[in-house]
Amino acid sequence: MNLVKDIVIVGGGTAGWMTAAAMSALIPANHRIRLVESDLISTIGVGEATIPVIRGFNDLIGVDEDEFMRETQATFKLGIEFRNWGKVGDNYIHGFGTVGRDQHLAKFYQYWLKMYQSGQADELEKYSINTMMPRMGKFMRATREHGDSPFADIAHAFHFDAGLYARYLRGRAERQGVVRTEGKIVSVAQRADNGFVEAVIMESGERIAGDLFIDCSGLHGLLIEGTLKTGYEDWSHWLPCDSAIAVPCESFGPLAPVTRSTAHTAGWQWRIPLQHRIGNGHVFCSKFMDAEEAERILLSNLDGKQLADPRHIKFKTGKRKQGWNKNVVAMGLASGFMEPLESTSIHMIQTAITRLLMLFPHQGFDQADVDYYNAQYTREYETIRDFLILHYKINQRSEPFWTYCREMEVPASLQRKIDLYESNGRIFRDNEELFAETSWLQVMHGQGLRPRGYNPLVDQQSPEAIADLLQGVKEVVRNCVEAMPTHEQYIAANCKAALMS
Ligand code: FAD
């Protein structure tokens, strides 16, 4: 019996420490977990915006949310504000959570769409608490105290400092028994009979053997690619940005409870407000813009004083052909990368961890488990990929980069969704995909896609009844948001972090 007892996590970035914290909290104590990281090989140092499912991860490993917010200088996030994406001057928010109140027959947005098409409905964002809160700079967590009101619908995630998050998780993991080894891995030993990884060899000469290896070594994938040559599916023809420049700046203005994404001529810029600073970055396509130009654009669009030298990062969008190969499971950037447009990478670390825990090879490796893991890994990557491509495809901008994106052929799975929406405004969530109908709606509508018709089921209700429904939702949402504290007030009262020296 090939029992899995020794687990070796290679890498101490967000992926490594998330994995270490979760495994040490959740798998039986008779396993030994070691994490190897090198102070000489820096972590990617970005990855600071999340989506609401991270709260499930924090709950799972027993993290107290206010403590986590204080320790990581975090702020709350209700969605993403997209500027200049459909065309220059456009501005929409992709908010988490619900839009309006779904009815028995049809979703709320289908009623809204019918009225919008005849000029009798307001902008979509007026009907969702998660989009009106950032518009008015307000925040509170969801509560059911007021019954089934929009207060119960609030869906939040976080912006946090990636370095502080890794440090916070490291503290938890080490207290739970994870042993950390600092040093550089210089080679990898494989078993002669089956090619499984047997040990990693450190620069010091130490040999760290294991049964299961979790590759969290970052973009180059030390074990999954360097050793096992798993192969990579390159998606850069669909998501052509291949470079990023990141730079922090001083805080400025009210603390926005949204990430801001501003499209530029060959990419886009992120703005992530934290309690102690703002994280900024420019993601761009090097075929259409050189790095000097990209850096100039980034630095001239900072809200506050620049706090460090800009950091340049190169990447290739895509995924490994397998996320689990032999006794190596890749997590985080080692498993693949899609640009941070919808803050999905940390989420995918989380799902990879839970998927591995569900299929944990405690009795040894079974190919059926590995195959199921890989099928789920591929499905998750492909559905998120389609949603990201949508942002680029639907645009009316004139620059060569945007023209390329508009004219490119997209995956058939995405084209079907676009066609379905364009006909009668129908959206279906396929195969438990991450992004719900309301996410697709907000992005498709926000970037200017307009259906030719609407779902005829809504004609079961009179136009007057639909108008009342819309008006009621809009008023209740507005009243709820008006009654809330500002984002700063809420943080000050609940989870204010100490000043950083
Ligand atoms: P890394 O942080 O690169 O860590 C790799 C680790 O491996 C390091 O500890 C290093 O020391 C170790 N290592 C490597 N080789 C060796 C060796 N030979 N010996 C010993 N140790 C070794 N995600 C989001 O969810 N939201 C975002 O807003 C977001 N923004 C992003 C913006 C950009 C530009 C990029 C590129 C990514 C972004 N991501 C985002 C993704 C996110 O940053 C990563 O998913 C996350 O940080 C995980 O990184 P990692 O731990 O896999 O790798």
Coordinates of C-alpha atoms in Angstrom, one line a residue, residues 6-463:
D6 CA 4.6 13.2 3.6
I7 CA 3.4 16.3 1.8
V8 CA 5.8 18.7 0.4
I9 CA 4.6 22.2 -0.7
V10 CA 7.1 23.9 -3.1
G11 CA 6.7 27.7 -2.9
G12 CA 5.7 30.2 -0.2
G13 CA 3.6 32.7 -2.2
T14 CA -0.1 33.1 -1.8
A15 CA -0.7 29.6 -3.2
G16 CA 1.8 27.9 -1.0
W17 CA 0.7 29.4 2.2
M18 CA -3.0 29.1 1.4
T19 CA -2.4 25.4 0.7
A20 CA -0.3 25.0 3.9
A21 CA -2.9 26.7 6.1
A22 CA -5.8 24.7 4.6
M23 CA -4.1 21.3 4.6
S24 CA -2.8 21.7 8.2
A25 CA -6.3 22.7 9.4
L26 CA -8.2 20.0 7.5
I27 CA -6.3 16.8 6.9
P28 CA -5.7 14.3 9.7
A29 CA -2.8 15.0 12.0
N30 CA -0.8 11.9 11.0
H31 CA 0.4 13.7 7.8
R32 CA 3.6 15.7 7.8
I33 CA 3.5 18.9 5.8
R34 CA 6.7 20.7 4.8
L35 CA 6.8 24.0 2.8
V36 CA 10.0 25.0 1.0
E37 CA 10.6 28.5 -0.2
S38 CA 13.5 30.6 -1.2
D39 CA 14.2 34.1 0.0
L40 CA 16.2 34.6 -3.1
I41 CA 13.3 33.8 -5.5
S42 CA 10.7 36.5 -4.8
T43 CA 7.0 35.9 -4.8
I44 CA 5.0 37.5 -7.6
G45 CA 3.9 40.2 -5.0
V46 CA 0.6 41.1 -6.7
G47 CA -2.8 39.4 -6.4
E48 CA -4.7 41.6 -4.0
A49 CA -8.3 41.6 -5.2
T50 CA -10.7 38.7 -4.6
I51 CA -14.3 37.5 -5.2
P52 CA -16.8 36.6 -2.5
V53 CA -16.1 32.9 -2.4
I54 CA -12.9 33.6 -0.6
R55 CA -15.1 34.0 2.5
G56 CA -15.9 30.4 2.3
F57 CA -12.2 29.5 2.3
N58 CA -11.6 31.7 5.3
D59 CA -14.5 30.1 7.2
L60 CA -13.2 26.7 6.3
I61 CA -9.9 27.3 7.8
G62 CA -11.3 29.1 10.8
V63 CA -10.2 32.7 10.0
D64 CA -11.9 35.5 11.9
E65 CA -12.8 38.1 9.2
D66 CA -12.1 41.3 11.3
E67 CA -8.7 39.9 12.4
F68 CA -7.8 39.0 8.9
M69 CA -8.8 42.5 7.7
R70 CA -6.6 44.2 10.3
E71 CA -3.7 41.9 9.7
T72 CA -3.7 42.4 5.9
Q73 CA -4.7 46.1 5.7
A74 CA -7.7 44.9 3.8
T75 CA -10.7 46.8 2.5
F76 CA -14.1 45.5 1.3
K77 CA -14.8 44.9 -2.3
L78 CA -18.3 44.8 -3.8
G79 CA -17.4 44.5 -7.5
I80 CA -15.3 46.0 -10.2
E81 CA -15.8 49.4 -11.8
F82 CA -15.0 49.2 -15.5
R83 CA -14.0 52.5 -17.2
N84 CA -13.6 53.1 -20.9
W85 CA -14.1 49.4 -21.8
G86 CA -17.0 49.3 -24.3
K87 CA -15.8 52.7 -25.6
V88 CA -14.0 55.7 -24.1
G89 CA -16.3 57.4 -21.6
D90 CA -18.2 54.3 -20.6
N91 CA -18.5 53.4 -17.0
Y92 CA -20.2 50.4 -15.5
I93 CA -19.9 48.3 -12.4
H94 CA -19.9 44.5 -12.4
G95 CA -21.2 44.0 -8.9
F96 CA -21.2 40.8 -7.0
G97 CA -24.5 39.3 -5.9
T98 CA -28.0 39.8 -7.3
V99 CA -29.8 42.3 -9.5
G100 CA -33.4 43.0 -8.4
R101 CA -35.8 40.4 -7.3
D102 CA -36.3 37.3 -9.4
Q103 CA -40.0 36.4 -10.0
H104 CA -41.5 33.0 -10.3
L105 CA -41.7 33.0 -14.1
A106 CA -38.6 34.8 -15.1
K107 CA -35.5 36.5 -13.7
F108 CA -35.7 40.1 -12.7
Y109 CA -33.3 41.2 -15.5
Q110 CA -35.7 39.8 -18.1
Y111 CA -38.5 42.2 -16.9
W112 CA -35.9 45.0 -16.7
L113 CA -34.8 44.3 -20.3
K114 CA -38.3 44.5 -21.7
M115 CA -38.8 47.9 -20.1
Y116 CA -35.3 49.1 -20.9
Q117 CA -35.9 48.3 -24.6
S118 CA -39.0 50.6 -24.6
G119 CA -37.2 53.4 -22.7
Q120 CA -39.1 52.8 -19.5
A121 CA -36.4 51.5 -17.2
D122 CA -33.4 53.1 -15.6
E123 CA -29.8 51.9 -15.9
L124 CA -29.2 48.4 -14.6
E125 CA -27.0 49.4 -11.7
K126 CA -29.9 51.3 -10.0
Y127 CA -31.6 47.9 -9.3
S128 CA -28.7 46.2 -7.4
I129 CA -27.5 46.9 -3.9
N130 CA -24.0 45.8 -4.8
T131 CA -23.7 48.4 -7.5
M132 CA -25.4 51.3 -5.7
M133 CA -23.3 50.9 -2.6
P134 CA -20.0 51.7 -4.3
R135 CA -21.7 54.5 -6.4
M136 CA -22.6 56.1 -3.0
G137 CA -19.3 55.1 -1.2
K138 CA -21.2 53.0 1.3
F139 CA -20.6 49.6 3.0
M140 CA -22.0 47.1 5.4
R141 CA -22.0 43.4 5.6
A142 CA -25.2 41.4 4.7
T143 CA -27.7 41.1 7.4
R144 CA -31.1 39.5 7.8
E145 CA -32.1 41.7 10.6
H146 CA -34.5 43.6 8.3
G147 CA -36.1 40.5 6.9
D148 CA -35.9 39.6 3.3
S149 CA -34.7 43.1 2.2
P150 CA -31.7 43.9 -0.1
F151 CA -29.6 44.2 3.1
A152 CA -29.6 40.3 2.9
D153 CA -28.3 40.4 -0.7
I154 CA -25.0 42.2 -0.1
A155 CA -22.1 40.1 -1.4
H156 CA -18.6 41.2 -0.4
A157 CA -15.0 40.2 -1.0
F158 CA -11.7 41.9 -0.1
H159 CA -8.8 43.8 -1.3
F160 CA -5.7 42.9 0.8
D161 CA -1.9 43.2 0.8
A162 CA -0.6 40.0 -0.8
G163 CA 2.6 40.0 1.3
L164 CA 0.7 40.4 4.6
Y165 CA -1.8 37.8 3.6
A166 CA 1.0 35.2 3.0
R167 CA 2.6 36.2 6.3
Y168 CA -0.8 35.9 8.1
L169 CA -1.4 32.4 6.7
R170 CA 2.1 31.4 7.4
G171 CA 1.6 32.1 11.1
R172 CA -1.5 30.0 11.2
A173 CA 0.1 27.2 9.2
E174 CA 3.2 27.0 11.4
R175 CA 1.1 27.0 14.5
Q176 CA -0.8 24.1 13.0
G177 CA 2.4 22.1 12.5
V178 CA 3.7 23.0 9.0
V179 CA 7.5 22.9 8.9
R180 CA 9.0 25.6 6.7
T181 CA 12.4 25.2 5.1
E182 CA 14.1 28.2 3.5
G183 CA 16.4 27.5 0.6
K184 CA 16.6 27.0 -3.1
I185 CA 15.7 23.8 -4.8
V186 CA 18.4 23.0 -7.3
S187 CA 17.3 19.6 -8.6
V188 CA 14.5 17.1 -8.4
A189 CA 14.8 13.3 -8.0
Q190 CA 12.3 11.0 -9.7
R191 CA 11.5 7.3 -9.1
A192 CA 13.1 5.2 -11.7
D193 CA 10.0 2.9 -12.1
N194 CA 7.2 5.4 -12.6
G195 CA 8.7 8.9 -12.9
F196 CA 7.0 10.1 -9.7
V197 CA 8.8 12.8 -7.9
E198 CA 10.7 11.3 -5.0
A199 CA 12.5 14.3 -3.5
V200 CA 13.6 17.9 -4.0
I201 CA 17.3 18.6 -3.5
M202 CA 18.2 21.8 -1.8
E203 CA 21.3 24.0 -2.6
S204 CA 22.5 23.1 0.9
G205 CA 22.5 19.4 -0.2
E206 CA 19.5 18.5 2.0
R207 CA 17.2 16.1 0.3
I208 CA 13.5 16.6 1.1
A209 CA 11.5 13.5 0.2
G210 CA 7.7 13.2 0.0
D211 CA 4.8 11.2 -1.2
L212 CA 2.7 14.1 -2.5
F213 CA 4.2 17.3 -3.9
I214 CA 2.2 20.5 -4.3
D215 CA 3.8 22.7 -6.9
C216 CA 3.3 26.3 -5.8
S217 CA 6.5 27.5 -7.4
G218 CA 5.0 30.3 -9.5
L219 CA 4.8 30.9 -13.3
H220 CA 7.6 28.5 -14.3
G221 CA 6.1 25.5 -12.5
L222 CA 9.3 23.9 -11.1
L223 CA 7.9 20.4 -10.8
I224 CA 4.8 20.3 -13.0
E225 CA 6.7 21.6 -16.0
G226 CA 10.4 21.7 -15.2
T227 CA 10.4 18.1 -14.1
L228 CA 7.3 16.4 -15.4
K229 CA 7.1 18.3 -18.8
T230 CA 3.3 18.3 -18.5
G231 CA 2.8 20.8 -21.4
Y232 CA 0.9 24.1 -21.6
E233 CA -2.2 25.2 -23.5
D234 CA -1.5 28.7 -24.8
W235 CA -4.5 31.0 -25.0
S236 CA -2.8 34.2 -25.8
H237 CA -4.6 34.4 -29.2
W238 CA -7.8 35.0 -27.1
L239 CA -6.3 36.9 -24.2
P240 CA -3.4 38.6 -25.8
C241 CA -2.1 40.7 -22.9
D242 CA 1.3 39.2 -21.9
S243 CA 2.8 41.9 -19.6
A244 CA 2.1 43.8 -16.5
I245 CA 3.7 46.6 -14.5
A246 CA 2.8 47.0 -10.8
V247 CA 3.4 49.9 -8.6
P248 CA 1.9 51.0 -5.2
C249 CA 1.0 54.6 -4.5
E250 CA -0.2 56.6 -1.4
S251 CA -3.9 56.5 -0.5
F252 CA -6.0 59.2 -2.1
G253 CA -9.7 60.2 -1.8
P254 CA -12.6 58.2 -0.3
L255 CA -11.9 54.5 0.2
A256 CA -13.7 52.9 -2.7
P257 CA -15.3 49.5 -2.0
V258 CA -14.6 48.4 -5.6
T259 CA -11.6 47.6 -7.7
R260 CA -11.2 50.0 -10.6
S261 CA -10.3 48.7 -14.1
T262 CA -9.6 51.4 -16.7
A263 CA -9.1 50.4 -20.3
H264 CA -6.1 52.0 -22.1
T265 CA -5.1 51.8 -25.7
A266 CA -3.5 48.3 -25.5
G267 CA -4.7 46.9 -22.2
W268 CA -6.0 48.2 -18.9
Q269 CA -5.0 49.5 -15.5
W270 CA -6.1 48.2 -12.1
R271 CA -6.5 50.3 -8.9
I272 CA -6.9 48.4 -5.7
P273 CA -7.5 50.5 -2.6
L274 CA -6.1 49.1 0.7
Q275 CA -6.1 50.7 4.1
H276 CA -2.4 51.8 3.9
R277 CA -1.9 52.3 0.2
I278 CA -3.3 51.8 -3.3
G279 CA -2.1 48.9 -5.5
N280 CA -1.9 49.8 -9.2
G281 CA -0.9 48.0 -12.3
H282 CA -1.0 48.1 -16.1
V283 CA -1.8 44.9 -17.9
F284 CA -0.9 45.3 -21.6
C285 CA -0.1 43.5 -24.8
S286 CA 3.5 43.9 -25.9
K287 CA 2.6 43.4 -29.6
F288 CA 0.7 46.6 -29.5
M289 CA 2.6 48.7 -26.8
D290 CA 6.2 48.7 -25.6
A291 CA 7.1 48.6 -21.9
E292 CA 8.3 52.2 -21.7
E293 CA 5.0 53.5 -23.0
A294 CA 3.0 51.2 -20.7
E295 CA 5.0 52.4 -17.7
R296 CA 4.5 56.1 -18.7
I297 CA 0.7 55.6 -18.9
L298 CA 0.6 53.8 -15.6
L299 CA 2.7 56.4 -13.7
S300 CA 0.7 59.3 -15.2
N301 CA -2.5 57.7 -14.0
L302 CA -1.7 57.2 -10.3
D303 CA -4.0 59.0 -7.9
G304 CA -1.4 59.3 -5.1
K305 CA 2.4 59.7 -4.8
Q306 CA 4.3 56.7 -6.1
L307 CA 5.7 54.6 -3.3
A308 CA 8.2 52.2 -5.0
D309 CA 9.8 51.4 -8.3
P310 CA 7.5 49.8 -10.9
R311 CA 7.9 46.0 -11.3
H312 CA 7.7 44.4 -14.7
I313 CA 6.1 40.9 -15.0
K314 CA 5.8 38.8 -18.2
F315 CA 3.2 36.0 -18.5
K316 CA 1.6 33.7 -21.0
T317 CA -2.2 33.2 -20.6
G318 CA -3.2 29.5 -20.5
K319 CA -3.1 26.4 -18.4
R320 CA -1.2 23.2 -17.9
K321 CA -2.4 20.2 -19.9
Q322 CA -3.0 18.6 -16.5
G323 CA -3.2 20.2 -13.1
W324 CA -2.4 16.9 -11.4
N325 CA 0.3 14.8 -13.0
K326 CA 1.7 11.6 -11.2
N327 CA 2.2 12.7 -7.6
V328 CA 2.4 16.5 -8.4
V329 CA -0.5 18.8 -8.1
A330 CA 0.0 22.4 -9.3
M331 CA -1.6 25.3 -7.6
G332 CA -1.6 29.0 -8.2
L333 CA 0.6 30.4 -11.0
A334 CA 2.3 27.0 -11.5
S335 CA -1.1 25.6 -12.7
G336 CA -1.6 28.3 -15.3
F337 CA -2.5 32.0 -15.5
M338 CA -5.3 34.1 -16.8
E339 CA -5.0 37.9 -16.3
P340 CA -6.5 39.4 -13.2
L341 CA -9.4 41.2 -14.9
E342 CA -12.0 39.5 -12.7
S343 CA -9.8 38.6 -9.8
T344 CA -10.1 34.9 -10.3
S345 CA -6.6 33.5 -9.6
I346 CA -6.8 33.3 -5.8
H347 CA -10.2 31.8 -6.2
M348 CA -8.7 29.1 -8.4
I349 CA -6.1 28.3 -5.7
Q350 CA -9.0 27.9 -3.3
T351 CA -10.9 25.6 -5.6
A352 CA -7.8 23.6 -6.4
I353 CA -7.2 23.1 -2.7
T354 CA -10.8 22.0 -2.0
R355 CA -10.8 19.7 -5.0
L356 CA -7.6 18.1 -3.9
L357 CA -9.0 17.6 -0.4
M358 CA -12.2 16.0 -1.8
L359 CA -10.0 13.6 -3.9
F360 CA -7.2 13.3 -1.4
P361 CA -5.0 10.2 -2.2
H362 CA -4.7 9.0 1.3
Q363 CA -4.5 5.4 0.2
G364 CA -2.1 6.1 -2.7
F365 CA -2.7 7.4 -6.2
D366 CA -5.6 6.3 -8.3
Q367 CA -5.9 7.4 -11.9
A368 CA -9.7 7.8 -11.6
D369 CA -9.2 10.5 -9.0
V370 CA -6.5 12.2 -11.0
D371 CA -8.6 12.2 -14.2
Y372 CA -11.7 13.6 -12.3
Y373 CA -9.5 16.3 -10.8
N374 CA -8.1 17.2 -14.2
A375 CA -11.5 17.3 -15.9
Q376 CA -12.8 19.7 -13.2
Y377 CA -9.6 21.8 -13.4
T378 CA -10.0 22.1 -17.2
R379 CA -13.7 23.0 -17.0
E380 CA -13.1 25.7 -14.4
Y381 CA -10.3 27.3 -16.5
E382 CA -12.3 27.2 -19.7
T383 CA -15.5 28.8 -18.3
I384 CA -13.6 31.6 -16.6
R385 CA -11.5 32.0 -19.8
D386 CA -14.7 32.6 -21.8
F387 CA -16.0 35.2 -19.3
L388 CA -12.6 37.1 -19.5
I389 CA -12.5 37.0 -23.3
L390 CA -16.0 38.5 -23.3
H391 CA -14.6 41.8 -21.9
Y392 CA -12.3 42.2 -24.8
K393 CA -14.5 40.9 -27.6
I394 CA -17.4 43.3 -26.9
N395 CA -15.9 46.7 -27.6
Q396 CA -16.4 49.6 -30.0
R397 CA -12.9 51.2 -29.5
S398 CA -10.9 52.2 -32.5
E399 CA -7.3 51.4 -31.5
P400 CA -5.5 48.4 -33.3
F401 CA -5.4 46.3 -30.1
W402 CA -9.1 46.7 -29.5
T403 CA -9.9 46.1 -33.2
Y404 CA -8.0 42.9 -33.0
C405 CA -10.0 41.8 -30.0
R406 CA -13.3 42.7 -31.5
E407 CA -12.5 40.9 -34.7
M408 CA -10.9 37.7 -33.3
E409 CA -12.8 34.4 -33.4
V410 CA -13.7 33.4 -29.9
P411 CA -14.3 29.9 -28.5
A412 CA -17.6 28.4 -29.7
S413 CA -18.8 28.1 -26.1
L414 CA -18.5 31.9 -25.7
Q415 CA -19.9 32.7 -29.1
R416 CA -23.0 30.6 -28.2
K417 CA -23.5 32.7 -25.1
I418 CA -23.2 36.0 -27.0
D419 CA -25.6 34.8 -29.7
L420 CA -28.1 33.7 -27.2
Y421 CA -28.1 37.0 -25.4
E422 CA -28.2 39.0 -28.6
S423 CA -31.3 37.2 -29.8
N424 CA -33.7 37.5 -26.8
G425 CA -31.5 38.5 -23.9
R426 CA -31.3 34.9 -22.5
I427 CA -28.4 33.9 -20.3
F428 CA -27.9 30.4 -18.8
R429 CA -25.4 29.4 -16.2
D430 CA -23.7 26.2 -17.6
N431 CA -22.2 23.4 -15.5
E432 CA -21.9 25.3 -12.2
E433 CA -19.7 27.8 -13.8
L434 CA -18.3 30.5 -11.5
F435 CA -20.0 33.5 -13.0
A436 CA -23.8 33.7 -12.6
E437 CA -26.3 35.2 -15.1
T438 CA -26.1 38.6 -13.5
S439 CA -22.3 38.8 -14.0
W440 CA -22.7 38.0 -17.7
L441 CA -25.5 40.5 -18.0
Q442 CA -23.7 43.3 -16.3
V443 CA -20.6 42.9 -18.5
M444 CA -22.6 42.3 -21.8
H445 CA -24.9 45.3 -21.2
G446 CA -22.1 47.4 -19.7
Q447 CA -20.0 47.0 -22.8
G448 CA -22.8 47.8 -25.2
L449 CA -24.3 44.5 -26.3
R450 CA -28.0 44.9 -26.9
P451 CA -30.4 42.0 -27.5
R452 CA -32.9 42.2 -30.4
G453 CA -35.8 40.9 -28.3
Y454 CA -36.7 39.9 -24.8
N455 CA -37.9 36.7 -23.1
P456 CA -41.7 36.5 -23.9
L457 CA -42.4 34.9 -20.6
V458 CA -42.4 38.3 -19.0
D459 CA -45.5 39.3 -21.0
Q460 CA -47.5 37.2 -18.6
Q461 CA -47.4 40.4 -16.4
S462 CA -48.9 43.7 -17.5
P463 CA -46.5 46.6 -18.3

